C-alpha positions as a printed Julia matrix, in Angstrom:
216×3 Matrix{Float64}:
 23.64  51.49   17.93
 20.12  53.13   18.36
 21.77  56.2    19.86
 24.14  56.77   17.23
 21.28  56.27   14.64
 19.31  59.21   16.23
 22.26  61.41   16.54
 23.07  60.97   12.93
 22.78  64.1    10.98
 19.91  63.62    7.91
 21.68  63.99    4.55
 21.68  62.1     1.01
 23.32  59.06    0.06
 24.23  57.49   -2.97
 24.63  53.81   -2.29
 26.67  51.66   -4.93
 26.2   48.19   -3.8
 24.78  45.78   -6.57
 24.02  43.08   -3.93
 20.57  43.71   -2.97
 20.93  42.41    0.78
 23.59  44.78    1.57
 21.25  47.7    -0.04
 18.13  46.75    2.11
 20.54  46.41    5.1
 22.29  49.74    4.86
 18.48  51.26    4.48
 17.38  49.9     7.41
 20.41  50.96    9.31
 20.36  54.34    8.09
 16.59  55.41    8.49
 15.54  57.99    9.56
 18.58  59.6     8.47
 17.99  59.44    5.06
 16.59  62.53    3.07
 17.01  61.69   -0.44
 18.99  58.24   -1.94
 19.9   56.72   -5.04
 21.08  53.5    -5.62
 23.91  53.24   -8.46
 25.17  49.87  -10.5
 27.81  51.72  -12.46
 30.42  54.52  -11.87
 28.78  56.93  -14.17
 25.42  56.75  -12.32
 27.61  58.04   -9.34
 29.21  60.77  -11.46
 25.6   61.96  -12.38
 24.46  62.26   -9.11
 27.4   64.03   -7.76
 27.38  66.34  -10.6
 24.0   67.3    -9.48
 24.42  67.49   -5.85
 28.22  66.97   -4.83
 27.33  67.27   -1.21
 26.21  63.64   -0.3
 27.52  60.46    1.41
 28.6   57.75   -0.99
 28.55  54.32    0.37
 30.71  52.13   -1.74
 30.76  48.12   -2.06
 34.21  46.82   -3.46
 33.76  44.91   -5.38
 31.56  45.73   -8.03
 29.86  43.41  -10.68
 30.57  45.56  -13.72
 33.82  46.98  -12.57
 37.32  45.01  -11.77
 38.8   46.3    -8.36
 41.24  48.57   -9.73
 38.48  50.2   -11.49
 36.73  50.76   -8.47
 39.87  51.99   -6.73
 40.86  54.69   -9.45
 37.42  56.02   -9.64
 37.6   56.65   -6.18
 40.68  58.16   -6.46
 39.76  60.61   -9.39
 36.38  61.4    -7.56
 37.47  62.81   -4.2
 39.73  64.81   -6.21
 36.91  66.39   -8.24
 34.4   66.34   -5.47
 36.24  67.2    -2.28
 33.02  68.08   -0.42
 31.68  64.27   -1.29
 31.93  62.03    2.09
 33.08  58.6     1.09
 32.66  55.26    3.01
 34.19  52.08    1.4
 32.74  48.83    2.17
 34.76  45.99    1.48
 36.35  42.51    2.04
 39.45  43.5     0.35
 42.51  42.54    2.81
 45.24  42.69    0.38
 47.68  45.3     2.42
 49.05  47.2    -0.65
 45.26  47.89   -2.03
 44.27  48.96    1.31
 47.44  51.28    1.99
 46.61  52.69   -1.6
 42.85  53.4    -0.43
 43.99  54.99    2.98
 46.05  57.37    1.27
 42.8   59.08   -0.12
 42.17  62.12    2.4
 39.4   61.7     4.84
 38.19  58.62    3.66
 36.14  55.7     5.72
 37.17  52.43    4.92
 35.08  49.46    6.79
 35.65  45.91    6.32
 32.83  43.8     5.95
 34.34  41.19    8.35
 33.62  43.77   10.99
 30.17  44.3    10.5
 27.71  46.78    9.26
 27.03  48.35   12.21
 30.68  50.14   11.99
 29.49  51.95    9.15
 27.7   54.43   11.34
 31.31  55.29   13.01
 32.63  55.38    9.21
 29.82  57.64    7.76
 30.14  60.26   10.7
 34.0   60.18   10.29
 33.73  60.72    6.65
 30.9   63.69    7.04
 33.03  65.25    9.38
 36.07  65.04    6.84
 38.02  62.63    9.08
 39.87  59.4     8.37
 38.37  56.27    9.87
 39.38  52.54    9.37
 37.49  49.83   10.98
 39.43  47.57   13.16
 40.44  44.79   10.63
 41.41  47.16    8.42
 43.47  49.02   10.83
 44.9   45.89   12.17
 46.04  44.7     8.83
 47.46  48.35    8.02
 49.73  48.26   11.34
 50.89  44.5    10.61
 51.95  45.87    6.96
 53.28  49.3     7.54
 54.27  51.85    4.74
 57.79  53.11    5.5
 57.2   56.44    3.71
 53.92  58.4     2.79
 52.26  56.41   -0.29
 52.91  58.44   -3.41
 50.2   58.61   -6.23
 50.85  57.04   -9.22
 50.97  59.11  -12.95
 48.81  58.75  -15.64
 51.31  56.23  -17.33
 51.87  54.11  -14.2
 47.77  53.81  -13.88
 47.9   52.59  -17.46
 50.55  50.15  -17.34
 49.44  49.13  -14.05
 45.76  48.15  -15.66
 47.28  46.34  -18.26
 49.36  44.11  -15.97
 46.06  43.59  -14.21
 45.13  41.92  -17.19
 47.89  39.63  -17.14
 50.26  41.29  -19.57
 53.86  40.9   -18.94
 56.31  44.12  -19.17
 57.6   42.57  -22.35
 54.14  42.17  -23.97
 53.2   45.42  -23.02
 56.29  47.25  -24.28
 55.21  45.51  -27.65
 51.42  46.67  -27.68
 52.29  50.19  -26.43
 55.49  50.63  -28.75
 57.23  51.53  -25.67
 60.69  50.71  -24.81
 61.1   47.43  -22.65
 63.38  49.68  -20.12
 60.49  52.25  -19.98
 57.68  49.94  -19.08
 60.09  47.96  -16.44
 61.08  51.5   -15.13
 57.14  52.16  -14.63
 56.48  48.87  -12.97
 59.59  49.57  -10.53
 58.24  53.16   -9.97
 54.68  51.45   -8.92
 56.02  48.77   -6.52
 57.99  51.43   -4.55
 54.9   54.01   -4.54
 52.81  51.32   -3.42
 54.97  50.11   -0.53
 55.01  46.59   -2.08
 57.31  43.88   -2.69
 57.43  41.73   -5.83
 55.77  38.93   -4.51
 53.25  41.58   -2.81
 52.57  43.35   -6.03
 51.89  40.0    -7.55
 49.16  39.53   -5.16
 47.81  42.87   -5.25
 47.5   42.63   -9.29
 45.14  39.11   -8.69
 43.39  41.12   -6.16
 42.85  44.46   -8.38
 42.04  41.71  -11.17
 38.92  40.65   -9.25
 34.95  41.11   -9.6
 31.8   40.5    -7.35
 31.07  36.62   -8.22
């Protein structure tokens, strides 16, 4: 691990890690490769930092204290499309395969399971900064056990809105009433979401529960 640390190119880092022990561990792990760093506890802080300097490495702990998992996943998807030169490393204990497939569909993203340990963050950082995708062993095994039969398709804006409402516990009928959309339209959106995320009905319910979570 020491040899990898000395070979890592120096750079600027953004840490999205509300838990203090994670931040302290990362700082110790990455020294002396850190030129500049900032700690963010909200997405708008990451946005502000990237608007000033997009060529940074974002190490993002997923879950967040202030946001649900679904907020984090959507933020990563949108931010990656805005700042393609930013290296993204996701440090997470999420094991839901549909959520992991959704994250893995993002180009050049590094996914590191907390259960694999912080040392593997080094490999993830190196890969992301080299514009290569990376999955730590536990995440790779989960995705291999639950393969997606076809390339995952991105959700439309309407589908994201419908899924976000379902994450809160609303049924398609409630969503149709509150949005004044036809029930058939909402149901169609739900079917499209399930199909695009390579999920089953049972898997979709489990995914909604995962996306609803916040840090404890």
